Amino acid sequence: MILPFIILILVLSLLVGFLSYFAGRQAVISVADRMLLETVERVGLAVDRHVFGAAAVLETAFPTGLTAAADIEQDLTAMRSRFWIATSLHLDPNNYVYYGNRAGQFVGLYRHSMTDGELRVKNWPATFRSAYRFSSIDGELSAPKNEETNFDPRQRPWYAAAKDAGHDVWSSIYINFWEKDLVATRARRVPGKDGKFQGVVATDVSLTALSDFMKNLHVSQHGIAFIIEPDGNLIASSESDIVAIDQDGEVGRLNAADSRSRFLRDTYGTLQQRLAAVENSGAVERTFTFDDGDGEPVYAAYSWIRDDAGLSWITVVAVPRSDFMGTLDNNARWTVVIAGVAIIIALLTGLSIVHWVVRDVRRLSRAATRIGKGQMNVKLRIERRDEIGQLARNFMEMQTELSTDKLTGVTSRAALLRYLDAAIQSTRKSPDGEFEVFTLLFLDLNRFKAINDKLGHQYGDQTLIEVGQRLRQAVRENDIVARYGGDEFVIVCWGVATTAFADRLRTKLDDLLRPPLDCLAGVPEAAGMTVGTSIGVAFYPADGRDAETLIKLADQGMYEHKATGRRAGDR
């Protein structure tokens, strides 16, 4: 009688342990998929900042329709001023803009800092390029420093790429002439006064800067993140080098298949198979799993980075199963040991786990599912000090970090887009959904640049923080206040989409932002400084049925509002 009863207790204990482990495994896998996708999106946004910055730099350096003189000496002063402004837009990383013409002349401006620049000039093909250090946009030039090798812009990859192109193009990746750094260059053809080709303006994206970002991106204890071209050549990596040096000391591109990291090679090999399968089947799933060289399961995700100038890169994140499941695996082993050593204790522990562990793990799984569907303000209160509690705390910290703008504390751009997409998808599935209609407002601060330029970035940051707090006061708890970028904010008000409501909210926002800023109180140079806002509005679904269309329409409305304000004298 005793033996069967002991066996029954042992089986029940093991069963409880298995159920706990299985429930925890499902929750962790759900969290893992979400974390991988969020990390890929985060990398994509960082790279997009480099790409978007390059386009803005070119447009500022040589606006569309602007022509160039045959001799750069005729335009040198004007180009120096435009290039200084262009490199001020995205100093990190787009701090270098340059121009070479068909006569072999060259002018470039490299920014070492906000106040320190270097003008690089080559007057004629037979002369060497010279560099002049200076401070401020019109600062006096230092004595020149001449190169020891003759530089001909017409022989550089960026010049050849854009010479015959009718739009912005990205060059192939190459080693730049001055800093000896691997770069990708966005370039644009520039016409002369006669409308014919005169030269090429270009700006670099440093692969070293991208790799530094990747290496500082903590994926997990053993996880990796990398960016590749479609042919497998590495752009950036969190773990390995992106260049290969041969026996003669020559630097060349490194393909992911030849990386010294076996984990990276395995991930890339599986990705190739995945991309081929996706192309054949037309699937859109961006996550996949595989076993590495040691037979350990690996979770991975990828995303494409493309633009209108021909850029085509792939970001990849991969994390071993042990990084997610190590704690749960240890718990399962300890459950078996305890069940074998003390059957009665194992029985009590098993019953407790059913009530205590599984409940919280299921709450964690449900929270992950709700967040995955784009719901905001998901609360998860699990007051535990064990591994499940730590997992819950890490999960909520990760969600907060990925959904919050680090400077202002309001919703981040990536989270805003995710919430909008989820709300729209939910509405399409259920016509009576929670977000059947909503109002989207796009705000751009007036006079913010004056504060930033006169008082510095410290007070500019404090201004953005206070503005975010004031905007949060103007809306309901479940509405979204997001920082879209720079001094641009987006507000989403759920469940209402009328012009009268938008007008009232506009007036309320104007009244909130009109008073002097508390963060500038007591600053003598800030006397009389205030911020206003230009606002554009779009309604879902009347004005659009996707986030991109709504934001674009509201952005256009904001510019119209700003233009009206300028005509009225509000600059």
Coordinates of C-alpha atoms in Angstrom, one line a residue:
M1 CA 0.0 0.0 0.0
I2 CA 2.8 2.4 0.9
L3 CA 4.8 1.8 -2.3
P4 CA 2.0 2.6 -4.8
F5 CA 1.1 5.7 -2.8
I6 CA 4.7 6.9 -2.8
I7 CA 4.9 6.2 -6.6
L8 CA 1.7 8.1 -7.1
I9 CA 3.0 11.1 -5.1
L10 CA 6.3 11.0 -7.1
V11 CA 4.4 10.9 -10.4
L12 CA 2.2 13.8 -9.3
S13 CA 5.2 15.8 -8.2
L14 CA 7.0 15.2 -11.5
L15 CA 3.8 16.0 -13.4
V16 CA 3.4 19.3 -11.5
G17 CA 7.0 20.2 -12.2
F18 CA 6.6 19.4 -15.9
L19 CA 3.4 21.5 -16.2
S20 CA 5.1 24.4 -14.5
Y21 CA 8.1 24.1 -16.8
F22 CA 5.9 23.8 -19.9
A23 CA 3.9 26.9 -18.9
G24 CA 7.0 28.8 -18.2
R25 CA 8.5 27.7 -21.5
Q26 CA 5.6 29.0 -23.4
A27 CA 5.7 32.4 -21.7
V28 CA 9.4 32.7 -22.3
I29 CA 9.1 31.8 -25.9
S30 CA 6.4 34.5 -26.3
V31 CA 8.6 37.1 -24.6
A32 CA 11.7 35.9 -26.7
D33 CA 9.9 36.4 -30.0
R34 CA 8.7 39.9 -28.9
M35 CA 12.1 40.9 -27.7
L36 CA 13.9 39.8 -30.8
L37 CA 11.5 41.7 -33.0
E38 CA 11.8 44.8 -30.8
T39 CA 15.6 44.6 -31.0
V40 CA 15.6 44.2 -34.8
E41 CA 13.3 47.2 -35.0
R42 CA 15.5 49.2 -32.7
V43 CA 18.6 48.4 -34.8
G44 CA 16.6 49.3 -37.9
L45 CA 15.6 52.7 -36.5
A46 CA 19.2 53.4 -35.6
V47 CA 20.4 52.6 -39.1
D48 CA 17.5 54.5 -40.6
R49 CA 18.8 57.6 -38.7
H50 CA 22.1 57.2 -40.6
V51 CA 20.3 56.8 -43.9
F52 CA 17.8 59.5 -43.4
G53 CA 20.5 61.8 -42.2
A54 CA 22.5 61.3 -45.3
A55 CA 19.5 62.3 -47.5
A56 CA 18.9 65.4 -45.5
V57 CA 22.6 66.4 -45.6
L58 CA 22.7 66.1 -49.4
E59 CA 19.6 68.2 -49.8
T60 CA 21.0 70.9 -47.6
A61 CA 24.4 70.9 -49.2
F62 CA 23.0 71.0 -52.7
P63 CA 19.2 71.6 -52.8
T64 CA 17.4 70.1 -55.7
G65 CA 17.6 72.4 -58.7
L66 CA 20.7 74.3 -57.5
T67 CA 23.4 74.4 -60.1
A68 CA 27.2 74.5 -59.7
A69 CA 29.8 76.7 -61.4
A70 CA 32.4 75.2 -63.6
D71 CA 35.1 76.5 -61.2
I72 CA 34.6 75.7 -57.5
E73 CA 36.5 78.9 -56.5
Q74 CA 33.4 80.8 -57.7
D75 CA 31.1 78.9 -55.3
L76 CA 33.6 78.1 -52.5
T77 CA 32.3 80.6 -49.9
A78 CA 28.6 79.6 -50.5
M79 CA 29.5 75.9 -50.5
R80 CA 31.4 76.2 -47.2
S81 CA 28.4 77.9 -45.6
R82 CA 25.9 75.3 -46.9
F83 CA 28.2 72.4 -46.0
W84 CA 28.6 73.7 -42.5
I85 CA 24.8 73.8 -42.1
A86 CA 24.4 70.4 -43.7
T87 CA 26.8 68.7 -41.3
S88 CA 25.1 70.4 -38.4
L89 CA 21.9 68.5 -39.1
H90 CA 23.2 65.0 -38.0
L91 CA 26.6 65.6 -36.6
D92 CA 26.6 62.0 -35.4
P93 CA 27.1 60.3 -37.8
N94 CA 26.7 62.4 -41.0
N95 CA 29.6 64.8 -40.2
Y96 CA 31.2 64.9 -43.7
V97 CA 29.9 66.3 -46.9
Y98 CA 31.9 66.9 -50.1
Y99 CA 31.7 67.8 -53.8
G100 CA 33.9 66.9 -56.8
N101 CA 33.5 68.1 -60.3
R102 CA 34.4 66.9 -63.8
A103 CA 37.4 69.2 -63.8
G104 CA 38.9 67.2 -61.0
Q105 CA 38.3 70.0 -58.4
F106 CA 37.1 69.1 -54.9
V107 CA 35.8 70.7 -51.7
G108 CA 34.7 69.0 -48.6
L109 CA 33.8 69.9 -45.0
Y110 CA 34.5 67.5 -42.1
R111 CA 33.1 68.4 -38.7
H112 CA 35.1 67.3 -35.7
S113 CA 32.6 68.8 -33.3
M114 CA 29.8 71.4 -33.2
T115 CA 32.4 74.2 -33.2
D116 CA 35.4 72.7 -35.0
G117 CA 35.5 72.0 -38.7
E118 CA 38.0 71.1 -41.4
L119 CA 37.7 72.4 -45.0
R120 CA 39.4 70.2 -47.6
V121 CA 40.0 71.8 -51.0
K122 CA 41.6 70.7 -54.2
N123 CA 41.8 73.5 -56.8
W124 CA 43.1 71.6 -59.8
P125 CA 43.9 68.0 -60.8
A126 CA 47.7 68.6 -60.7
T127 CA 47.6 70.0 -57.1
F128 CA 47.4 68.1 -53.8
R129 CA 44.4 68.4 -51.6
S130 CA 44.8 70.7 -48.6
A131 CA 43.0 70.8 -45.3
Y132 CA 42.2 73.9 -43.2
R133 CA 41.0 73.8 -39.6
F134 CA 38.6 76.5 -38.5
S135 CA 36.0 77.3 -35.8
S136 CA 32.4 78.4 -36.4
I137 CA 30.7 78.8 -39.8
D138 CA 32.8 81.8 -40.9
G139 CA 35.9 81.2 -38.8
E140 CA 39.3 82.0 -40.0
L141 CA 41.1 79.2 -41.8
S142 CA 44.3 77.8 -40.4
A143 CA 47.5 77.1 -42.3
P144 CA 46.9 74.2 -44.8
K145 CA 47.9 70.7 -44.3
N146 CA 48.6 69.0 -47.6
E147 CA 48.1 65.3 -48.5
E148 CA 51.1 63.3 -49.6
T149 CA 49.2 61.4 -52.3
N150 CA 47.3 62.9 -55.2
F151 CA 43.6 62.7 -54.8
D152 CA 41.3 62.7 -57.9
P153 CA 37.6 62.7 -57.0
R154 CA 36.7 61.5 -60.5
Q155 CA 38.4 58.1 -59.7
R156 CA 36.4 57.5 -56.4
P157 CA 33.5 55.0 -56.2
W158 CA 31.0 57.7 -55.1
Y159 CA 31.7 59.8 -58.2
A160 CA 31.3 56.9 -60.6
A161 CA 28.1 55.8 -58.9
A162 CA 26.3 59.1 -59.2
K163 CA 27.7 60.5 -62.4
D164 CA 25.1 59.0 -64.7
A165 CA 22.3 58.5 -62.2
G166 CA 19.2 60.5 -62.3
H167 CA 18.6 60.3 -58.5
D168 CA 20.4 59.7 -55.2
V169 CA 22.4 56.5 -55.2
W170 CA 24.4 54.6 -52.7
S171 CA 27.9 53.6 -53.7
S172 CA 29.4 50.2 -53.1
I173 CA 31.2 50.0 -49.7
Y174 CA 34.8 51.1 -50.0
I175 CA 37.7 52.5 -47.9
N176 CA 37.7 56.3 -47.9
F177 CA 40.7 58.2 -48.9
W178 CA 41.5 60.3 -45.8
E179 CA 40.5 58.4 -42.7
K180 CA 41.0 54.9 -44.2
D181 CA 37.6 53.8 -42.9
L182 CA 35.0 51.5 -44.5
V183 CA 32.1 53.7 -45.6
A184 CA 29.0 53.6 -47.7
T185 CA 28.4 56.8 -49.5
R186 CA 25.1 58.5 -50.6
A187 CA 25.8 60.6 -53.7
R188 CA 23.9 62.9 -56.0
R189 CA 24.6 64.2 -59.5
V190 CA 24.8 68.1 -59.7
P191 CA 24.1 70.0 -62.9
G192 CA 26.0 73.0 -64.2
K193 CA 24.5 76.3 -65.3
D194 CA 24.0 74.8 -68.8
G195 CA 21.9 71.9 -67.3
K196 CA 24.6 69.3 -68.1
F197 CA 26.5 67.2 -65.6
Q198 CA 28.9 69.3 -63.6
G199 CA 29.9 67.2 -60.5
V200 CA 28.8 65.0 -57.6
V201 CA 27.9 65.9 -54.0
A202 CA 28.2 63.1 -51.4
T203 CA 28.2 62.2 -47.7
D204 CA 29.5 59.1 -45.9
V205 CA 28.0 56.6 -43.5
S206 CA 30.8 55.0 -41.5
L207 CA 30.6 51.3 -40.9
T208 CA 32.8 51.7 -37.9
A209 CA 30.2 53.9 -36.3
L210 CA 27.5 51.3 -37.1
S211 CA 29.7 48.5 -35.6
D212 CA 30.3 50.5 -32.5
F213 CA 26.5 50.9 -32.0
M214 CA 26.0 47.2 -32.5
K215 CA 28.8 46.3 -30.0
N216 CA 27.1 48.5 -27.4
L217 CA 23.8 46.9 -28.0
H218 CA 23.2 44.3 -25.3
V219 CA 21.1 41.6 -26.8
S220 CA 21.7 38.9 -24.2
Q221 CA 24.6 37.1 -22.5
H222 CA 25.5 35.1 -25.6
G223 CA 23.3 36.7 -28.3
I224 CA 24.5 38.5 -31.4
A225 CA 23.3 41.2 -33.8
F226 CA 24.7 42.0 -37.2
I227 CA 23.9 43.7 -40.5
I228 CA 24.7 42.3 -43.9
E229 CA 24.2 43.0 -47.5
P230 CA 22.1 40.5 -49.5
D231 CA 25.3 38.8 -50.7
G232 CA 26.4 38.2 -47.1
N233 CA 29.1 40.9 -46.8
L234 CA 29.1 42.2 -43.3
I235 CA 28.1 45.9 -42.6
A236 CA 28.3 45.8 -38.8
S237 CA 28.5 43.2 -36.1
S238 CA 28.2 43.1 -32.3
E239 CA 30.7 40.3 -32.0
S240 CA 33.2 39.9 -34.9
D241 CA 35.2 42.1 -37.2
I242 CA 33.6 43.3 -40.5
V243 CA 36.9 43.4 -42.5
A244 CA 39.4 40.8 -43.6
I245 CA 43.2 41.5 -43.8
D246 CA 45.2 39.3 -46.1
Q247 CA 48.9 38.3 -45.8
D248 CA 50.0 41.5 -47.6
G249 CA 48.1 43.6 -45.1
E250 CA 45.4 44.6 -47.6
V251 CA 42.0 45.3 -46.1
G252 CA 38.9 43.8 -47.7
R253 CA 35.3 43.0 -47.0
L254 CA 34.4 40.0 -44.8
N255 CA 31.5 37.8 -45.7
A256 CA 29.4 36.4 -42.9
A257 CA 30.1 32.9 -44.2
D258 CA 33.8 33.5 -43.5
S259 CA 33.4 35.1 -40.0
R260 CA 35.5 33.8 -37.2
S261 CA 32.4 33.5 -35.1
R262 CA 30.8 30.0 -35.6
F263 CA 27.5 31.3 -34.1
L264 CA 27.4 34.1 -36.7
R265 CA 28.2 31.7 -39.5
D266 CA 25.5 29.3 -38.4
T267 CA 23.0 32.1 -38.2
Y268 CA 23.8 33.4 -41.6
G269 CA 23.7 29.9 -43.2
T270 CA 20.2 29.4 -41.7
L271 CA 19.1 32.9 -42.8
Q272 CA 20.1 32.1 -46.4
Q273 CA 17.8 29.1 -46.4
R274 CA 15.1 31.1 -44.7
L275 CA 15.2 33.9 -47.3
A276 CA 15.1 31.3 -50.1
A277 CA 12.1 29.7 -48.5
V278 CA 10.3 33.0 -48.0
E279 CA 10.9 34.0 -51.6
N280 CA 9.4 30.7 -52.8
S281 CA 6.4 30.7 -50.5
G282 CA 5.7 34.4 -50.1
A283 CA 5.6 34.1 -46.3
V284 CA 6.2 37.2 -44.2
E285 CA 7.3 35.7 -40.9
R286 CA 10.5 37.4 -39.6
T287 CA 11.4 35.0 -36.9
F288 CA 13.0 31.6 -37.2
T289 CA 14.7 28.9 -35.1
F290 CA 17.6 26.5 -35.8
D291 CA 20.1 24.3 -34.0
D292 CA 23.7 25.7 -33.7
G293 CA 26.9 23.6 -34.2
D294 CA 26.5 22.2 -30.7
G295 CA 22.9 21.2 -31.2
E296 CA 21.5 24.0 -29.0
P297 CA 18.2 25.7 -30.3
V298 CA 18.6 29.3 -31.3
Y299 CA 15.9 31.9 -31.7
A300 CA 16.5 34.5 -34.4
A301 CA 14.8 37.4 -36.2
Y302 CA 15.6 39.6 -39.2
S303 CA 14.4 42.7 -40.9
W304 CA 15.1 44.5 -44.2
I305 CA 16.4 48.1 -44.4
R306 CA 15.7 49.7 -47.8
D307 CA 15.4 53.2 -49.1
D308 CA 14.7 55.1 -52.4
A309 CA 18.4 55.4 -53.2
G310 CA 19.0 51.6 -53.7
L311 CA 20.1 50.7 -50.1
S312 CA 19.3 47.1 -49.3
W313 CA 20.6 45.7 -46.0
I314 CA 19.4 43.0 -43.6
T315 CA 19.6 43.3 -39.8
V316 CA 19.7 40.0 -37.9
V317 CA 19.5 39.2 -34.1
A318 CA 20.1 35.7 -32.7
V319 CA 19.9 34.4 -29.1
P320 CA 20.7 30.9 -27.8
R321 CA 17.9 29.1 -26.1
S322 CA 19.9 28.8 -22.9
D323 CA 19.8 32.6 -22.5
F324 CA 16.1 32.4 -22.2
M325 CA 15.5 29.0 -20.7
G326 CA 18.5 28.5 -18.4
T327 CA 16.7 29.5 -15.3
L328 CA 13.7 27.3 -16.1
D329 CA 15.9 24.3 -16.9
N330 CA 17.7 24.6 -13.6
N331 CA 14.3 24.8 -11.8
A332 CA 13.1 21.6 -13.6
R333 CA 16.2 19.7 -12.5
W334 CA 15.9 20.9 -8.9
T335 CA 12.2 19.8 -9.0
V336 CA 13.3 16.3 -9.9
V337 CA 16.0 16.2 -7.2
I338 CA 13.6 17.5 -4.5
A339 CA 11.0 15.0 -5.5
G340 CA 13.4 12.1 -5.2
V341 CA 14.9 13.2 -1.9
A342 CA 11.7 14.2 -0.1
I343 CA 8.5 12.9 -1.6
I344 CA 6.2 14.6 0.9
I345 CA 7.9 17.9 0.4
A346 CA 7.8 17.4 -3.4
L347 CA 4.1 16.8 -3.1
L348 CA 3.5 20.0 -1.2
T349 CA 5.8 21.9 -3.5
G350 CA 4.0 20.6 -6.6
L351 CA 0.6 21.6 -5.2
S352 CA 1.9 25.0 -4.4
I353 CA 3.4 25.4 -7.8
V354 CA 0.0 24.7 -9.4
H355 CA -1.5 27.5 -7.5
W356 CA 1.5 29.9 -7.2
V357 CA 3.8 29.4 -10.1
V358 CA 1.5 28.5 -13.0
R359 CA -0.9 31.4 -12.2
D360 CA 1.9 34.0 -12.4
V361 CA 3.5 32.4 -15.5
R362 CA 0.1 32.5 -17.2
R363 CA -0.3 36.1 -16.2
L364 CA 3.1 36.8 -17.8
S365 CA 2.1 34.9 -20.9
R366 CA -1.2 36.9 -21.2
A367 CA 0.7 40.1 -20.7
A368 CA 3.1 39.2 -23.4
T369 CA 0.3 38.4 -25.8
R370 CA -1.5 41.7 -25.0
I371 CA 1.6 43.7 -25.6
G372 CA 2.3 41.8 -28.8
K373 CA -1.2 43.0 -30.0
G374 CA -0.2 46.6 -29.4
Q375 CA -2.2 47.3 -26.2
M376 CA -0.8 50.1 -23.9
N377 CA -0.6 50.4 -20.2
V378 CA -0.4 46.6 -19.6
K379 CA 0.1 46.2 -15.8
L380 CA 1.9 43.1 -14.5
R381 CA 2.2 43.0 -10.7
I382 CA 4.0 39.8 -9.7
E383 CA 5.5 40.3 -6.3
R384 CA 8.0 37.5 -6.2
R385 CA 11.7 37.2 -5.5
D386 CA 12.4 34.0 -7.5
E387 CA 13.4 33.5 -11.1
I388 CA 9.8 33.9 -12.3
G389 CA 9.5 37.3 -10.5
Q390 CA 12.9 38.3 -11.9
L391 CA 11.7 37.3 -15.4
A392 CA 8.5 39.4 -14.9
R393 CA 10.5 42.4 -13.7
N394 CA 12.9 42.1 -16.6
F395 CA 9.9 41.8 -19.0
M396 CA 8.3 45.0 -17.8
E397 CA 11.6 46.9 -17.7
M398 CA 12.2 45.8 -21.3
Q399 CA 8.7 46.9 -22.4
T400 CA 9.1 50.2 -20.7
E401 CA 12.5 50.8 -22.2
L402 CA 11.4 49.9 -25.7
S403 CA 8.2 51.9 -25.5
T404 CA 9.5 55.1 -23.9
D405 CA 11.4 58.0 -25.3
K406 CA 14.6 58.1 -23.1
L407 CA 14.7 61.9 -22.9
T408 CA 11.2 63.0 -22.4
G409 CA 9.6 59.9 -20.8
V410 CA 6.6 60.0 -23.3
T411 CA 5.9 57.2 -25.8
S412 CA 8.7 56.5 -28.3
R413 CA 8.3 56.7 -32.1
A414 CA 8.7 52.9 -32.6
A415 CA 6.0 52.2 -29.9
L416 CA 3.7 54.8 -31.4
L417 CA 3.8 53.2 -34.8
R418 CA 3.3 49.7 -33.3
Y419 CA 0.3 50.9 -31.3
L420 CA -1.3 52.6 -34.3
D421 CA -0.8 49.5 -36.5
A422 CA -2.2 47.2 -33.8
A423 CA -5.2 49.5 -33.3
I424 CA -6.0 49.7 -37.0
Q425 CA -5.6 45.9 -37.4
S426 CA -7.9 45.4 -34.4
T427 CA -10.5 47.7 -36.0
R428 CA -10.3 45.8 -39.3
K429 CA -11.0 42.5 -37.5
S430 CA -13.8 43.8 -35.4
P431 CA -15.9 46.8 -36.7
D432 CA -17.0 47.4 -33.1
G433 CA -13.5 47.5 -31.8
E434 CA -12.2 49.8 -29.1
F435 CA -10.4 52.0 -31.6
E436 CA -13.0 52.4 -34.3
V437 CA -12.1 56.0 -34.7
F438 CA -9.3 58.2 -33.4
T439 CA -7.7 61.7 -33.9
L440 CA -4.0 62.1 -34.6
L441 CA -2.3 65.4 -34.1
F442 CA 1.3 66.2 -35.3
L443 CA 3.0 68.9 -33.4
D444 CA 6.2 70.8 -34.2
L445 CA 7.5 73.3 -31.6
N446 CA 8.0 76.9 -32.6
R447 CA 11.0 78.9 -31.5
F448 CA 12.7 75.7 -30.1
K449 CA 15.7 76.2 -32.3
A450 CA 16.3 79.6 -30.8
I451 CA 16.4 78.1 -27.3
N452 CA 18.7 75.3 -28.4
D453 CA 21.0 77.7 -30.3
K454 CA 21.2 80.4 -27.6
L455 CA 21.1 78.4 -24.4
G456 CA 22.6 75.1 -25.5
H457 CA 21.4 71.5 -25.8
Q458 CA 21.1 71.1 -22.0
Y459 CA 18.3 73.6 -21.8
G460 CA 16.9 72.4 -25.1
D461 CA 16.6 68.9 -23.6
Q462 CA 14.9 70.3 -20.5
T463 CA 12.5 72.2 -22.7
L464 CA 11.5 69.0 -24.5
I465 CA 11.0 67.2 -21.2
E466 CA 8.7 70.0 -19.9
V467 CA 6.8 70.2 -23.1
G468 CA 6.2 66.4 -23.0
Q469 CA 4.9 66.8 -19.4
R470 CA 2.5 69.6 -20.4
L471 CA 1.2 67.7 -23.4
R472 CA 0.5 64.7 -21.1
Q473 CA -1.6 66.9 -19.0
A474 CA -3.8 67.9 -22.0
V475 CA -5.0 64.4 -22.8
R476 CA -6.7 61.5 -21.2
E477 CA -4.8 58.7 -19.4
N478 CA -5.2 56.2 -22.2
D479 CA -4.4 58.6 -25.0
I480 CA -0.9 58.6 -26.5
V481 CA 1.7 61.4 -26.3
A482 CA 4.7 60.4 -28.3
R483 CA 8.0 62.1 -29.3
Y484 CA 8.3 61.5 -33.1
G485 CA 11.7 63.0 -33.5
G486 CA 13.7 66.1 -32.5
D487 CA 11.1 68.7 -31.4
E488 CA 8.2 66.9 -33.1
F489 CA 5.4 65.2 -31.1
V490 CA 2.4 63.1 -32.0
I491 CA -0.8 62.9 -29.9
V492 CA -3.4 60.1 -30.5
C493 CA -6.9 60.5 -28.9
W494 CA -8.8 57.3 -29.0
G495 CA -12.6 57.0 -29.7
V496 CA -13.1 60.5 -31.1
A497 CA -12.6 62.0 -34.5
T498 CA -14.4 65.3 -35.0
T499 CA -13.1 68.7 -36.1
A500 CA -14.8 70.4 -33.1
F501 CA -12.8 68.2 -30.7
A502 CA -9.6 68.8 -32.6
D503 CA -10.1 72.6 -32.5
R504 CA -10.7 72.5 -28.8
L505 CA -7.6 70.4 -28.2
R506 CA -5.6 72.7 -30.4
T507 CA -6.7 75.7 -28.3
K508 CA -5.9 73.8 -25.1
L509 CA -2.5 72.9 -26.3
D510 CA -1.7 76.5 -27.3
D511 CA -2.8 77.6 -23.8
L512 CA -0.6 75.0 -22.1
L513 CA 2.5 75.8 -24.1
R514 CA 2.1 79.6 -24.1
P515 CA 3.2 80.3 -20.5
P516 CA 7.0 80.6 -19.8
L517 CA 8.9 77.4 -19.2
D518 CA 9.7 76.5 -15.6
C519 CA 13.0 74.9 -16.7
L520 CA 14.2 78.3 -18.0
A521 CA 13.2 80.3 -14.9
G522 CA 16.1 82.2 -13.5
V523 CA 18.2 81.9 -16.7
P524 CA 19.1 85.5 -17.7
E525 CA 19.6 84.7 -21.3
A526 CA 16.1 83.0 -21.5
A527 CA 14.2 86.2 -20.7
G528 CA 11.1 86.4 -22.9
M529 CA 11.7 82.9 -24.4
T530 CA 8.6 80.7 -24.9
V531 CA 7.6 77.9 -27.2
G532 CA 4.5 77.6 -29.3
T533 CA 3.4 74.9 -31.5
S534 CA 2.2 74.3 -35.1
I535 CA -0.3 71.5 -35.3
G536 CA -1.6 69.3 -38.1
V537 CA -4.6 66.9 -37.6
A538 CA -5.7 63.7 -39.3
F539 CA -8.7 61.5 -38.5
Y540 CA -9.0 57.7 -38.7
P541 CA -10.6 56.3 -40.8
A542 CA -11.8 59.4 -42.7
D543 CA -8.4 60.7 -43.7
G544 CA -6.5 57.4 -44.0
R545 CA -6.5 53.7 -43.0
D546 CA -2.9 53.2 -42.2
A547 CA -0.4 54.9 -39.8
E548 CA 1.9 56.2 -42.5
T549 CA -0.9 58.0 -44.4
L550 CA -2.3 59.6 -41.3
I551 CA 1.1 60.8 -40.0
K552 CA 2.0 62.2 -43.4
L553 CA -1.3 64.0 -43.7
A554 CA -1.0 65.5 -40.2
D555 CA 2.6 66.5 -40.9
Q556 CA 1.4 68.4 -44.0
G557 CA -1.2 70.1 -42.0
M558 CA 1.4 71.1 -39.4
Y559 CA 3.5 72.8 -42.1
E560 CA 0.4 74.7 -43.3
H561 CA -0.3 75.8 -39.8
K562 CA 3.3 76.8 -39.3
A563 CA 3.2 78.8 -42.5
T564 CA 0.1 80.6 -41.4
G565 CA 1.8 81.4 -38.0
R566 CA 4.8 82.8 -39.8
R567 CA 2.7 85.1 -41.9
A568 CA 1.0 86.3 -38.7
G569 CA 4.4 87.0 -37.1
D570 CA 4.8 83.9 -34.8
R571 CA 8.3 82.8 -35.7

